[in-house]
Coordinates of C-alpha atoms in Angstrom, one line a residue:
M1 CA -34.3 -1.9 78.3
M2 CA -37.9 -2.7 79.4
A3 CA -39.2 -2.3 76.0
A4 CA -36.7 -4.7 74.5
A5 CA -37.4 -7.2 77.2
V6 CA -41.1 -7.1 76.2
A7 CA -40.6 -7.2 72.4
A8 CA -38.1 -10.1 72.5
P9 CA -40.6 -13.0 73.0
R10 CA -42.8 -11.5 70.0
L11 CA -39.8 -11.5 67.7
R12 CA -38.5 -15.1 68.1
P13 CA -41.4 -16.8 66.2
L14 CA -40.8 -14.4 63.3
L15 CA -37.1 -15.1 63.1
R16 CA -37.8 -18.8 63.3
A17 CA -40.3 -18.7 60.4
L18 CA -37.7 -16.5 58.3
R19 CA -34.9 -19.0 59.0
A20 CA -37.0 -22.1 57.9
Q21 CA -38.2 -20.2 54.8
T22 CA -34.4 -19.3 54.1
L23 CA -33.5 -23.1 54.3
R24 CA -36.4 -24.2 52.1
G25 CA -35.8 -21.7 49.3
P26 CA -36.6 -18.1 48.3
L27 CA -39.7 -16.3 49.5
W28 CA -41.1 -16.0 45.8
P29 CA -41.3 -18.8 43.3
R30 CA -38.8 -18.7 40.4
R31 CA -39.9 -18.4 36.9
P32 CA -39.6 -21.5 34.9
P33 CA -37.6 -21.4 31.6
L34 CA -39.6 -20.4 28.5
G35 CA -39.8 -23.9 27.0
L36 CA -41.2 -25.5 30.2
V37 CA -44.0 -23.2 30.8
P38 CA -47.3 -25.3 30.3
A39 CA -49.9 -24.0 27.9
P40 CA -53.4 -23.0 29.4
R41 CA -55.2 -25.9 27.6
A42 CA -52.6 -28.4 29.1
L43 CA -53.5 -26.8 32.5
A44 CA -57.2 -27.4 32.0
T45 CA -56.8 -31.0 30.9
A46 CA -54.4 -31.8 33.8
S47 CA -57.2 -30.4 36.3
A48 CA -59.9 -32.4 34.6
Q49 CA -58.0 -35.6 34.9
A50 CA -57.2 -34.8 38.6
S51 CA -61.0 -34.4 39.1
L52 CA -61.8 -37.8 37.6
A53 CA -59.1 -39.8 39.4
P54 CA -61.3 -40.6 42.5
A55 CA -64.2 -41.8 40.3
A56 CA -61.9 -44.1 38.3
A57 CA -60.2 -45.6 41.5
A58 CA -63.9 -46.4 42.7
G59 CA -64.7 -48.5 39.6
Q60 CA -67.4 -46.0 38.4
E61 CA -67.7 -44.8 34.8
P62 CA -66.3 -41.2 34.7
P63 CA -68.7 -38.8 33.3
A64 CA -68.0 -37.2 29.7
V65 CA -66.4 -34.0 30.3
G66 CA -66.0 -32.9 26.6
R67 CA -63.3 -33.1 24.2
T68 CA -60.0 -33.4 26.0
E69 CA -56.5 -33.4 24.7
P70 CA -54.2 -36.5 24.8
A71 CA -51.9 -36.3 27.7
V72 CA -48.4 -35.4 26.9
S73 CA -45.8 -37.8 28.1
Q74 CA -43.5 -35.9 30.7
N75 CA -40.6 -38.6 30.4
P76 CA -37.9 -37.5 28.1
P77 CA -37.2 -39.9 25.2
S78 CA -34.5 -42.4 25.9
A79 CA -31.1 -42.0 24.4
A80 CA -31.5 -45.2 22.3
S81 CA -34.7 -43.9 20.7
Q82 CA -32.8 -40.8 19.3
D83 CA -31.1 -40.9 15.9
P84 CA -27.3 -40.6 15.8
P85 CA -26.0 -37.3 14.4
S86 CA -25.1 -37.2 11.0
A87 CA -21.5 -37.3 9.8
A88 CA -21.5 -33.8 8.7
Q89 CA -22.2 -32.6 12.3
D90 CA -19.4 -34.6 13.9
P91 CA -16.6 -32.6 15.2
P92 CA -13.2 -32.7 13.4
S93 CA -10.7 -35.2 14.5
I94 CA -7.5 -34.3 16.2
G95 CA -5.4 -34.6 13.0
Q96 CA -8.0 -33.0 10.7
D97 CA -7.7 -29.4 9.4
P98 CA -10.6 -27.5 10.8
L99 CA -10.5 -25.2 7.8
S100 CA -11.2 -28.0 5.4
V101 CA -14.2 -29.3 7.2
G102 CA -17.4 -28.2 5.5
L103 CA -19.9 -29.1 2.9
E104 CA -18.7 -31.3 0.3
G105 CA -17.2 -29.4 -2.6
E106 CA -17.1 -26.1 -0.6
E107 CA -13.9 -23.8 -1.1
V108 CA -12.2 -22.2 1.5
R109 CA -11.9 -18.4 1.0
L110 CA -8.8 -16.5 1.2
E111 CA -10.2 -14.3 4.0
D112 CA -10.4 -17.3 6.3
L113 CA -6.7 -17.8 5.7
G114 CA -5.6 -14.3 6.5
L115 CA -5.0 -13.6 2.8
G116 CA -6.5 -11.1 0.3
A117 CA -6.0 -7.5 1.9
F118 CA -6.2 -4.3 0.2
T119 CA -2.5 -4.2 -0.8
P120 CA -1.0 -4.7 -4.2
V121 CA -0.3 -8.5 -3.1
G122 CA -3.8 -8.8 -1.7
L123 CA -5.4 -7.3 -4.6
V124 CA -3.7 -9.9 -6.9
Q125 CA -4.9 -12.6 -4.6
N126 CA -8.6 -11.3 -4.7
F127 CA -8.3 -11.1 -8.4
L128 CA -7.3 -14.7 -8.8
Q129 CA -10.1 -15.8 -6.2
F130 CA -12.6 -14.1 -8.3
L131 CA -11.4 -15.9 -11.4
H132 CA -11.6 -19.3 -9.6
L133 CA -14.7 -19.0 -7.4
D134 CA -16.9 -16.6 -9.6
V135 CA -15.9 -17.4 -13.1
G136 CA -15.2 -21.1 -12.4
L137 CA -11.6 -21.4 -13.7
P138 CA -9.4 -24.1 -12.0
W139 CA -6.4 -22.5 -10.3
W140 CA -3.9 -22.9 -13.0
G141 CA -6.3 -21.5 -15.4
A142 CA -7.1 -18.4 -13.2
I143 CA -3.3 -17.8 -12.8
A144 CA -2.8 -18.0 -16.5
V145 CA -5.9 -15.7 -17.3
G146 CA -5.0 -13.3 -14.5
T147 CA -1.4 -13.0 -16.0
L148 CA -2.7 -12.3 -19.5
G149 CA -5.0 -9.8 -18.2
A150 CA -2.4 -7.9 -16.4
R151 CA -0.3 -8.0 -19.4
L152 CA -2.9 -6.7 -21.6
A153 CA -3.7 -3.7 -19.3
L154 CA -0.1 -2.8 -19.7
L155 CA -0.2 -2.9 -23.5
P156 CA -0.8 0.9 -24.1
L157 CA 2.2 1.6 -22.1
L158 CA 4.2 -1.0 -24.0
V159 CA 3.1 0.6 -27.4
R160 CA 4.3 4.0 -26.0
G161 CA 7.6 2.4 -25.1
Q162 CA 8.1 1.1 -28.6
R163 CA 7.4 4.5 -30.2
E164 CA 10.1 6.0 -28.0
A165 CA 12.4 3.2 -28.9
A166 CA 12.0 3.6 -32.6
R167 CA 12.4 7.4 -32.3
L168 CA 15.6 6.9 -30.3
A169 CA 17.1 4.4 -32.7
A170 CA 16.7 6.9 -35.6
H171 CA 19.1 9.4 -33.6
M172 CA 21.2 6.9 -32.0
P173 CA 24.4 7.4 -34.0
Q174 CA 24.5 11.2 -33.2
L175 CA 23.6 10.7 -29.5
Q176 CA 26.7 8.2 -29.4
L177 CA 29.0 10.7 -30.8
L178 CA 27.8 13.5 -28.5
S179 CA 28.1 10.9 -25.4
Q180 CA 31.7 10.1 -26.6
R181 CA 32.6 13.8 -26.6
L182 CA 31.1 14.3 -23.1
A183 CA 33.3 11.2 -21.8
E184 CA 36.4 12.7 -23.3
A185 CA 36.0 16.1 -21.8
R186 CA 35.4 14.6 -18.2
R187 CA 38.8 13.0 -18.5
G188 CA 40.5 16.3 -19.1
S189 CA 40.8 19.2 -16.7
D190 CA 39.0 22.0 -18.9
Q191 CA 35.6 22.5 -17.2
F192 CA 34.5 24.7 -20.0
Q193 CA 34.7 21.7 -22.4
V194 CA 32.7 19.6 -20.1
A195 CA 29.9 22.2 -19.8
R196 CA 30.0 22.8 -23.5
A197 CA 29.6 18.9 -24.4
Y198 CA 26.8 18.4 -22.0
S199 CA 25.0 21.4 -23.3
E200 CA 25.3 20.2 -26.8
L201 CA 23.9 16.7 -25.7
A202 CA 21.0 18.2 -23.8
A203 CA 20.0 20.6 -26.7
Y204 CA 20.0 17.8 -29.2
Q205 CA 17.7 15.6 -26.9
K206 CA 15.4 18.6 -26.5
R207 CA 15.3 19.5 -30.2
H208 CA 14.4 16.0 -31.3
N209 CA 12.3 15.1 -28.3
V210 CA 14.3 12.0 -27.4
N211 CA 15.6 10.8 -24.1
P212 CA 17.0 7.4 -23.3
L213 CA 15.6 7.4 -19.9
R214 CA 12.1 6.9 -21.2
G215 CA 12.9 3.4 -22.2
F216 CA 12.9 2.5 -18.5
L217 CA 9.3 3.3 -18.0
V218 CA 8.1 0.0 -19.0
P219 CA 10.5 -2.0 -16.7
L220 CA 9.6 0.2 -13.9
V221 CA 5.9 -0.6 -14.1
Q222 CA 6.5 -4.3 -15.1
T223 CA 8.7 -5.0 -12.2
P224 CA 6.2 -4.1 -9.3
L225 CA 3.7 -6.2 -11.1
F226 CA 6.0 -9.2 -11.3
V227 CA 6.8 -8.8 -7.7
S228 CA 3.2 -8.6 -6.6
F229 CA 2.3 -11.8 -8.5
F230 CA 5.2 -13.5 -7.2
L231 CA 4.5 -12.8 -3.5
A232 CA 0.7 -13.4 -3.8
L233 CA 1.3 -16.9 -5.2
Q234 CA 4.2 -17.6 -2.8
K235 CA 1.9 -16.7 0.2
M236 CA -1.0 -18.7 -1.2
A237 CA 1.2 -21.7 -1.6
A238 CA 2.7 -21.4 2.0
A239 CA -0.6 -21.0 3.6
P240 CA -1.5 -23.3 1.9
V241 CA -4.8 -22.7 0.0
P242 CA -6.5 -26.1 0.0
G243 CA -7.6 -25.8 -3.7
L244 CA -3.9 -25.5 -4.9
H245 CA -3.2 -29.0 -4.0
R246 CA -5.5 -30.2 -6.7
G247 CA -5.5 -27.1 -9.0
G248 CA -2.6 -28.2 -11.3
L249 CA -2.5 -30.3 -14.4
A250 CA -0.3 -32.7 -16.3
W251 CA 2.7 -33.7 -14.3
F252 CA 2.3 -31.1 -11.5
P253 CA -1.2 -31.5 -10.0
D254 CA -0.2 -29.7 -6.9
L255 CA 0.5 -26.0 -7.3
A256 CA 1.7 -25.4 -3.9
A257 CA 4.7 -27.9 -4.4
S258 CA 7.8 -27.8 -6.5
D259 CA 8.2 -29.4 -9.8
P260 CA 9.2 -33.1 -9.2
Y261 CA 10.7 -33.4 -12.8
Y262 CA 12.2 -29.8 -12.7
I263 CA 10.8 -29.2 -16.3
L264 CA 9.1 -25.9 -15.3
P265 CA 12.2 -24.2 -13.9
V266 CA 14.2 -25.3 -17.2
L267 CA 11.3 -23.9 -19.4
V268 CA 11.1 -20.6 -17.4
T269 CA 14.9 -20.2 -17.7
A270 CA 15.0 -20.9 -21.4
S271 CA 12.1 -18.5 -22.2
T272 CA 13.7 -15.8 -19.9
W273 CA 16.9 -16.1 -22.0
L274 CA 14.8 -15.8 -25.1
V275 CA 12.9 -12.6 -23.9
L276 CA 16.2 -10.9 -23.2
E277 CA 17.8 -12.0 -26.3
V278 CA 15.0 -11.1 -28.6
G279 CA 13.5 -8.1 -26.6
A280 CA 17.1 -6.4 -26.6
E281 CA 16.6 -5.8 -30.3
T282 CA 13.2 -4.0 -30.3
G283 CA 14.0 -2.3 -26.8
V284 CA 15.5 1.0 -26.1
A285 CA 19.0 1.0 -27.0
S286 CA 21.8 3.2 -25.3
P287 CA 25.5 3.7 -25.5
G288 CA 27.2 0.6 -23.9
A289 CA 24.1 -1.7 -24.2
G290 CA 26.2 -4.3 -25.9
T291 CA 28.0 -4.8 -22.7
V292 CA 24.8 -5.0 -20.7
R293 CA 23.4 -7.5 -23.1
Q294 CA 26.4 -9.8 -22.8
V295 CA 26.1 -9.6 -18.9
L296 CA 22.2 -10.3 -19.1
R297 CA 22.6 -13.5 -21.1
F298 CA 24.2 -15.2 -18.1
L299 CA 21.6 -14.1 -15.6
P300 CA 19.0 -16.7 -16.3
L301 CA 21.5 -19.6 -15.9
F302 CA 22.9 -17.9 -12.9
F303 CA 19.6 -17.8 -11.1
L304 CA 18.4 -21.4 -12.0
P305 CA 19.8 -23.1 -8.8
F306 CA 18.0 -20.4 -6.6
I307 CA 14.5 -20.8 -8.3
I308 CA 14.5 -24.6 -8.8
H309 CA 12.3 -25.3 -5.8
F310 CA 9.8 -22.6 -6.2
P311 CA 6.1 -23.6 -6.1
T312 CA 4.6 -24.5 -9.5
A313 CA 2.0 -21.9 -9.2
V314 CA 4.9 -19.3 -9.4
F315 CA 6.3 -21.0 -12.5
T316 CA 2.8 -21.0 -14.1
Y317 CA 2.7 -17.2 -14.0
W318 CA 6.2 -16.8 -15.0
L319 CA 6.0 -19.0 -18.1
T320 CA 2.8 -17.4 -19.0
S321 CA 4.3 -14.1 -18.8
N322 CA 7.3 -15.0 -20.9
A323 CA 5.1 -16.6 -23.5
F324 CA 3.1 -13.4 -23.7
S325 CA 6.4 -11.2 -24.2
L326 CA 7.6 -13.4 -27.0
A327 CA 4.3 -13.2 -28.8
Q328 CA 4.1 -9.5 -28.6
T329 CA 7.7 -9.2 -29.6
G330 CA 7.0 -11.1 -32.7
L331 CA 3.8 -9.3 -33.4
L332 CA 5.4 -5.9 -33.1
R333 CA 7.9 -6.9 -35.9
V334 CA 5.0 -7.2 -38.5
P335 CA 5.0 -3.8 -40.6
A336 CA 1.0 -3.8 -40.8
V337 CA 0.8 -4.0 -37.1
R338 CA 3.5 -1.2 -36.4
A339 CA 1.7 1.0 -38.8
R340 CA -1.8 0.3 -37.2
L341 CA -0.3 1.2 -33.9
R342 CA 1.6 4.3 -35.3
I343 CA 5.0 2.9 -34.4
P344 CA 7.7 4.1 -36.7
P345 CA 9.6 1.6 -38.7
P346 CA 13.0 0.6 -37.2
G347 CA 15.8 2.6 -38.4
A348 CA 19.3 1.5 -39.5
P349 CA 21.2 -0.2 -36.9
A350 CA 23.8 1.7 -35.1
P351 CA 27.3 1.4 -36.3
S352 CA 29.0 -1.3 -34.4
T353 CA 32.1 -0.3 -32.3
P354 CA 35.3 -2.1 -33.1
K355 CA 35.8 -5.1 -31.2
T356 CA 38.0 -4.9 -28.2
P357 CA 40.6 -7.5 -27.6
G358 CA 39.8 -9.8 -24.7
G359 CA 36.0 -10.1 -25.5
V360 CA 33.6 -9.1 -22.7
L361 CA 36.3 -8.8 -20.0
G362 CA 38.6 -6.8 -22.0
R363 CA 35.6 -4.4 -22.7
L364 CA 34.7 -4.1 -19.0
R365 CA 38.4 -3.4 -18.2
K366 CA 38.6 -0.6 -20.8
E367 CA 35.4 1.0 -19.4
W368 CA 36.7 0.6 -15.9
R369 CA 39.9 2.6 -16.8
E370 CA 37.8 5.3 -18.4
A371 CA 35.7 5.5 -15.3
Q372 CA 38.9 5.9 -13.1
A373 CA 40.2 8.6 -15.6
V374 CA 36.9 10.7 -15.3
Q375 CA 37.1 10.2 -11.3
R376 CA 40.6 11.5 -11.3
G377 CA 39.7 14.4 -13.6
E378 CA 36.8 15.4 -11.5
E379 CA 39.0 15.2 -8.2
R380 CA 41.7 17.3 -9.9
Q381 CA 39.0 19.9 -10.8
W382 CA 37.7 19.9 -7.3
R383 CA 41.2 20.6 -5.7
V384 CA 41.5 23.5 -8.1
R385 CA 38.3 24.9 -7.0
H386 CA 39.1 24.3 -3.3
H387 CA 42.9 25.0 -3.2
L388 CA 42.5 28.0 -0.8
D389 CA 40.7 26.0 1.6
L390 CA 43.2 23.3 1.5
A391 CA 46.0 25.7 1.9
A392 CA 44.4 27.1 5.0
K393 CA 43.7 23.7 6.7
G394 CA 46.5 21.7 5.7
P395 CA 50.1 21.9 6.6
L396 CA 52.2 25.0 5.3
R397 CA 54.0 24.4 2.0
Q398 CA 57.4 25.8 1.3
T399 CA 57.4 28.2 -1.7
F400 CA 61.0 29.4 -1.5
A401 CA 64.3 27.7 -2.2
H402 CA 66.3 29.1 1.0
N403 CA 64.9 30.1 4.4
P404 CA 65.6 33.9 5.0
L405 CA 65.3 33.4 8.7
A406 CA 68.0 30.8 9.0
P407 CA 71.4 32.2 10.2
P408 CA 74.1 32.9 7.7
G409 CA 76.4 30.0 8.6
G410 CA 73.8 27.6 9.5
P411 CA 73.0 24.2 8.0
P412 CA 71.2 24.2 4.6
P413 CA 67.4 23.6 4.9
P414 CA 66.2 20.1 4.3
P415 CA 65.3 19.2 0.7
R416 CA 61.9 20.1 -0.3
P417 CA 59.3 17.2 -1.0
P418 CA 58.2 17.1 -4.5
Q419 CA 54.5 18.3 -4.9
A420 CA 52.3 18.3 -7.8
P421 CA 51.7 21.7 -9.3
L422 CA 48.0 23.0 -9.1
E423 CA 46.7 23.9 -12.4
G424 CA 45.0 27.2 -12.8
D425 CA 47.0 29.0 -10.1
P426 CA 50.5 29.9 -11.1
G427 CA 51.2 31.7 -7.8
L428 CA 51.1 28.6 -5.8
R429 CA 53.4 26.4 -7.8
G430 CA 56.5 25.1 -6.4
G431 CA 59.8 26.8 -6.7
A432 CA 60.9 30.3 -6.1
P433 CA 58.6 33.0 -6.9
Q434 CA 59.1 34.7 -10.3

């Protein structure tokens, strides 16, 4: 206690000094920012001017102190003396699209809009952007050239499909005959005849290396390509890509909008009908293709109300693809071109089936009745194969005329309900046992 009382008067001045220093600022000076640190030459000039200040105040000529640097003004320039910022540096207004702000003539890339990924749709978008930005084509030209490039890449597959179609057309009469035999065998109840007809058809196809299913290879490849182009252009028009608004031509300058005169939808519908009409003659024929062809004729007209408001970018691709299909169909009919591509000449046309009364609807009703007969035959064969399981799980069936367990003078048994006999099992037929 005595030591604390003696040391208290000595600590009071030190505490007062620390308190005053804390109110004034930190104990060490802060480092000024990098741009405000004065250079050594500027410090020397300032010290020289400070030493000459008393002599100048007394009216005496200041002695020469050597070469000095002019004094740097410490006052910042006024706001009026500064040049106004350029228009390119002005921030965008409230109603202005920030993606369209930039240098004059600068194109917005698809990556800035969230498009162009490593998916089939994104790869199509990147390919169209390459044709537009790097090659220098307008957007309508990039879409047309991209469509032609994709169709040319599928040309070897198309030539192979034409070879298969020509080979199949030569054997079509015999294939139709074997297919008809198989259909008739399926309507009956003889499983041996069905297996025999099917084995004959398979052996003929293997012996001559023909298969109608190979004709679907080209549509299976072209359909994903069409869907990828359609989705890519649909998303680019919905974003929208700023260049599409001025990337069209003629009466449709805006590729992101629909056709105001509905000319492109009508042209696409007509060209699609021509592709189905002309391509059906050089494509892969199959039994019953006539009915399918009759149905396909009405599809373009049926879908016209649903596609009439598509963006014109989609119609640009669609019309270019249809024009390429018509051109290749006409080119592959030239004998010199077919010989150059090693495509066999088209065989004789298949014998036409007799016309069914009622036209297309009558033919459809006839095929529906045949399908029902085939289904009933298959169901009958299934019941014959599984009659033991059905007898074990279902209710008991009466196989006798009189009940031997009934009393002698009792009432007669109720009449037996009629039942269809099961073929192939005479022991389970209705009636008394033989």
